[in-house]
PDB file of C-alpha atoms in Angstrom:
ATOM      1  CA  MET A   1       0.000   0.000   0.000  1.00 37.00           C
ATOM      2  CA  THR A   2       1.317   3.438  -0.889  1.00 35.00           C
ATOM      3  CA  THR A   3       0.561   6.684   0.920  1.00 35.00           C
ATOM      4  CA  ALA A   4      -0.376   9.942  -0.763  1.00 36.00           C
ATOM      5  CA  LEU A   5       3.291  10.893  -0.444  1.00 34.00           C
ATOM      6  CA  GLY A   6       4.332   7.900  -2.561  1.00 36.00           C
ATOM      7  CA  ARG A   7       5.877   6.014   0.349  1.00 34.00           C
ATOM      8  CA  THR A   8       5.101   2.450   1.258  1.00 33.00           C
ATOM      9  CA  ALA A   9       2.792   2.273   4.269  1.00 38.00           C
ATOM     10  CA  VAL A  10       4.084   0.432   7.335  1.00 39.00           C
ATOM     11  CA  PRO A  11       1.721  -0.913  10.037  1.00 40.00           C
ATOM     12  CA  THR A  12       2.558   1.711  12.660  1.00 45.00           C
ATOM     13  CA  GLY A  13       4.275   5.049  12.785  1.00 47.00           C
ATOM     14  CA  THR A  14       4.366   5.960   9.089  1.00 46.00           C
ATOM     15  CA  GLY A  15       4.832   8.969   6.929  1.00 44.00           C
ATOM     16  CA  PRO A  16       6.127  12.435   7.679  1.00 45.00           C
ATOM     17  CA  ALA A  17       3.654  15.266   7.962  1.00 43.00           C
ATOM     18  CA  ARG A  18       3.425  17.719   5.068  1.00 43.00           C
ATOM     19  CA  PRO A  19       3.993  21.339   5.973  1.00 46.00           C
ATOM     20  CA  ALA A  20       0.905  23.486   6.378  1.00 46.00           C
ATOM     21  CA  GLY A  21       0.042  25.644   3.408  1.00 47.00           C
ATOM     22  CA  SER A  22       1.372  23.205   0.792  1.00 45.00           C
ATOM     23  CA  GLY A  23      -0.625  24.682  -2.078  1.00 49.00           C
ATOM     24  CA  ALA A  24      -4.049  23.435  -3.155  1.00 49.00           C
ATOM     25  CA  ARG A  25      -3.643  20.043  -1.505  1.00 57.00           C
ATOM     26  CA  ALA A  26      -5.870  19.043   1.365  1.00 67.00           C
ATOM     27  CA  ALA A  27      -4.298  19.337   4.819  1.00 82.00           C
ATOM     28  CA  ALA A  28      -2.327  16.281   5.932  1.00 93.00           C
ATOM     29  CA  ARG A  29      -4.413  14.219   8.337  1.00 95.00           C
ATOM     30  CA  VAL A  30      -3.444  11.782  11.047  1.00 96.00           C
ATOM     31  CA  GLU A  31      -5.343   8.546  10.481  1.00 97.00           C
ATOM     32  CA  LEU A  32      -5.616   5.355  12.540  1.00 97.00           C
ATOM     33  CA  LEU A  33      -6.457   1.891  11.277  1.00 95.00           C
ATOM     34  CA  VAL A  34      -9.605   0.935  13.205  1.00 93.00           C
ATOM     35  CA  ASP A  35     -11.635  -2.161  12.302  1.00 91.00           C
ATOM     36  CA  ARG A  36      -9.723  -2.490   8.997  1.00 93.00           C
ATOM     37  CA  ARG A  37     -10.618   1.080   7.924  1.00 95.00           C
ATOM     38  CA  TRP A  38      -8.611   4.285   8.146  1.00 96.00           C
ATOM     39  CA  PHE A  39     -10.210   6.726  10.582  1.00 94.00           C
ATOM     40  CA  GLY A  40      -9.221  10.410  10.441  1.00 95.00           C
ATOM     41  CA  VAL A  41      -8.311  11.749  13.881  1.00 94.00           C
ATOM     42  CA  CYS A  42      -7.204  15.313  13.169  1.00 93.00           C
ATOM     43  CA  ASP A  43      -5.183  17.516  10.865  1.00 93.00           C
ATOM     44  CA  ALA A  44      -1.486  16.811  11.416  1.00 94.00           C
ATOM     45  CA  ASP A  45      -0.754  20.488  12.006  1.00 93.00           C
ATOM     46  CA  ARG A  46      -3.013  20.366  15.090  1.00 92.00           C
ATOM     47  CA  LEU A  47      -0.450  18.108  16.838  1.00 93.00           C
ATOM     48  CA  THR A  48       2.717  19.473  18.407  1.00 93.00           C
ATOM     49  CA  PRO A  49       5.720  17.310  17.499  1.00 94.00           C
ATOM     50  CA  GLY A  50       7.049  15.598  20.602  1.00 92.00           C
ATOM     51  CA  ARG A  51       3.732  15.921  22.474  1.00 93.00           C
ATOM     52  CA  GLY A  52       0.595  13.781  22.624  1.00 95.00           C
ATOM     53  CA  ALA A  53      -3.127  14.361  22.338  1.00 96.00           C
ATOM     54  CA  ALA A  54      -6.107  12.266  23.387  1.00 97.00           C
ATOM     55  CA  ALA A  55      -8.763  11.283  20.858  1.00 96.00           C
ATOM     56  CA  LEU A  56     -11.977   9.264  20.914  1.00 96.00           C
ATOM     57  CA  LEU A  57     -12.580   6.419  18.491  1.00 94.00           C
ATOM     58  CA  PRO A  58     -16.076   5.810  17.075  1.00 91.00           C
ATOM     59  CA  ASP A  59     -16.671   3.045  19.650  1.00 92.00           C
ATOM     60  CA  GLY A  60     -15.774   5.332  22.587  1.00 94.00           C
ATOM     61  CA  ARG A  61     -12.241   4.046  23.236  1.00 95.00           C
ATOM     62  CA  GLN A  62      -9.622   6.668  24.055  1.00 97.00           C
ATOM     63  CA  VAL A  63      -6.332   6.718  22.212  1.00 98.00           C
ATOM     64  CA  ALA A  64      -3.169   8.689  22.747  1.00 98.00           C
ATOM     65  CA  VAL A  65      -1.932  10.097  19.433  1.00 98.00           C
ATOM     66  CA  PHE A  66       1.640  11.309  18.976  1.00 97.00           C
ATOM     67  CA  LEU A  67       3.622  12.988  16.244  1.00 94.00           C
ATOM     68  CA  ASP A  68       7.339  12.684  16.859  1.00 93.00           C
ATOM     69  CA  ARG A  69       9.854  15.333  15.854  1.00 90.00           C
ATOM     70  CA  ALA A  70      10.542  13.450  12.596  1.00 91.00           C
ATOM     71  CA  GLY A  71       6.840  13.722  11.670  1.00 91.00           C
ATOM     72  CA  ILE A  72       6.008  10.060  12.339  1.00 95.00           C
ATOM     73  CA  ALA A  73       2.562   9.369  13.816  1.00 96.00           C
ATOM     74  CA  TYR A  74       1.902   6.794  16.547  1.00 98.00           C
ATOM     75  CA  ALA A  75      -1.205   5.809  18.495  1.00 98.00           C
ATOM     76  CA  ILE A  76      -1.707   3.633  21.575  1.00 98.00           C
ATOM     77  CA  GLY A  77      -4.464   3.207  24.137  1.00 98.00           C
ATOM     78  CA  ASN A  78      -4.642   6.226  26.432  1.00 98.00           C
ATOM     79  CA  GLN A  79      -5.335   4.330  29.679  1.00 98.00           C
ATOM     80  CA  ASP A  80      -2.331   3.711  31.908  1.00 98.00           C
ATOM     81  CA  PRO A  81      -2.727   0.038  32.903  1.00 98.00           C
ATOM     82  CA  PHE A  82      -0.876   0.581  36.193  1.00 98.00           C
ATOM     83  CA  THR A  83      -3.175   3.312  37.538  1.00 97.00           C
ATOM     84  CA  GLY A  84      -6.304   3.116  35.380  1.00 98.00           C
ATOM     85  CA  ALA A  85      -6.035   6.832  34.578  1.00 98.00           C
ATOM     86  CA  TYR A  86      -6.408   8.044  30.981  1.00 98.00           C
ATOM     87  CA  VAL A  87      -3.131   9.940  30.853  1.00 98.00           C
ATOM     88  CA  LEU A  88      -0.679   8.352  28.410  1.00 98.00           C
ATOM     89  CA  SER A  89      -1.308  11.180  25.924  1.00 98.00           C
ATOM     90  CA  ARG A  90       0.346  13.496  28.481  1.00 97.00           C
ATOM     91  CA  GLY A  91       3.476  11.357  28.762  1.00 97.00           C
ATOM     92  CA  LEU A  92       7.002  12.193  27.677  1.00 94.00           C
ATOM     93  CA  LEU A  93       8.294  10.864  24.360  1.00 96.00           C
ATOM     94  CA  GLY A  94      11.738   9.349  24.104  1.00 95.00           C
ATOM     95  CA  ARG A  95      13.845   6.651  22.467  1.00 96.00           C
ATOM     96  CA  THR A  96      15.669   3.761  24.075  1.00 97.00           C
ATOM     97  CA  ALA A  97      19.397   3.260  23.511  1.00 97.00           C
ATOM     98  CA  GLU A  98      18.359   0.844  20.748  1.00 96.00           C
ATOM     99  CA  GLY A  99      16.222   3.534  19.098  1.00 95.00           C
ATOM    100  CA  LEU A 100      12.752   2.245  20.086  1.00 96.00           C
ATOM    101  CA  PRO A 101      10.241   5.104  20.358  1.00 97.00           C
ATOM    102  CA  PHE A 102       8.363   5.167  23.668  1.00 98.00           C
ATOM    103  CA  VAL A 103       6.108   7.258  25.828  1.00 98.00           C
ATOM    104  CA  ALA A 104       6.692   7.365  29.587  1.00 98.00           C
ATOM    105  CA  SER A 105       3.532   7.514  31.678  1.00 98.00           C
ATOM    106  CA  PRO A 106       3.292  10.848  33.486  1.00 97.00           C
ATOM    107  CA  LEU A 107       2.246   9.092  36.702  1.00 97.00           C
ATOM    108  CA  LEU A 108       4.516   6.158  37.526  1.00 96.00           C
ATOM    109  CA  LYS A 109       6.919   6.587  34.569  1.00 97.00           C
ATOM    110  CA  GLN A 110       6.546   3.129  32.974  1.00 98.00           C
ATOM    111  CA  ARG A 111       7.579   3.270  29.325  1.00 98.00           C
ATOM    112  CA  PHE A 112       5.407   1.938  26.483  1.00 98.00           C
ATOM    113  CA  ASP A 113       6.728   1.100  23.012  1.00 98.00           C
ATOM    114  CA  LEU A 114       4.821   3.385  20.622  1.00 98.00           C
ATOM    115  CA  ARG A 115       4.943   0.792  17.826  1.00 98.00           C
ATOM    116  CA  THR A 116       3.593  -2.194  19.765  1.00 98.00           C
ATOM    117  CA  GLY A 117       2.110  -0.898  23.046  1.00 98.00           C
ATOM    118  CA  GLN A 118       4.381  -3.252  25.026  1.00 98.00           C
ATOM    119  CA  CYS A 119       5.489  -1.963  28.415  1.00 98.00           C
ATOM    120  CA  LEU A 120       9.291  -1.779  28.357  1.00 98.00           C
ATOM    121  CA  ASP A 121       9.479  -2.029  32.152  1.00 97.00           C
ATOM    122  CA  ASP A 122       7.107  -4.986  32.700  1.00 98.00           C
ATOM    123  CA  GLU A 123       6.847  -7.557  29.907  1.00 97.00           C
ATOM    124  CA  ALA A 124       3.511  -8.844  31.257  1.00 98.00           C
ATOM    125  CA  VAL A 125       1.792  -5.500  30.519  1.00 98.00           C
ATOM    126  CA  ALA A 126       0.816  -3.871  27.228  1.00 98.00           C
ATOM    127  CA  VAL A 127      -1.685  -1.359  25.866  1.00 98.00           C
ATOM    128  CA  ALA A 128      -3.402  -1.473  22.487  1.00 97.00           C
ATOM    129  CA  ALA A 129      -1.360  -0.104  19.585  1.00 98.00           C
ATOM    130  CA  TYR A 130      -2.881   1.220  16.372  1.00 97.00           C
ATOM    131  CA  ALA A 131      -1.444   1.576  12.907  1.00 97.00           C
ATOM    132  CA  ALA A 132      -1.094   5.307  12.307  1.00 97.00           C
ATOM    133  CA  ARG A 133      -0.200   7.400   9.302  1.00 97.00           C
ATOM    134  CA  VAL A 134      -0.074  10.950   8.078  1.00 95.00           C
ATOM    135  CA  ALA A 135      -1.932  11.079   4.780  1.00 93.00           C
TER     136      ALA A 135
END
């Protein structure tokens, strides 16, 4: 599958955002793969690179959506499994020494892989991860 930018789509964290005001083209949108369909979450320029935002899916689930400083979009469940609070969208983004992108929960600081949702500090815990793209 190819994105509007002519790049091959990857299951999670794909495609750089296009700059705002790129001519007559429609604004770049962050989309999540939900129930085998792409669901538009917001315009990419509404997200601050390096920060997260919470969004609601059509079925009422909350997701934490991130745009990293390279323009790659990620989305995971917003509920912190250790506290039950919906706060992962407010976490700090980082990369492990191996280069894995993660978000650290703002409460107890557990780190979650943004590509898979796996907790990097407790292998028995994970949150949902969603394929995300900027299209």
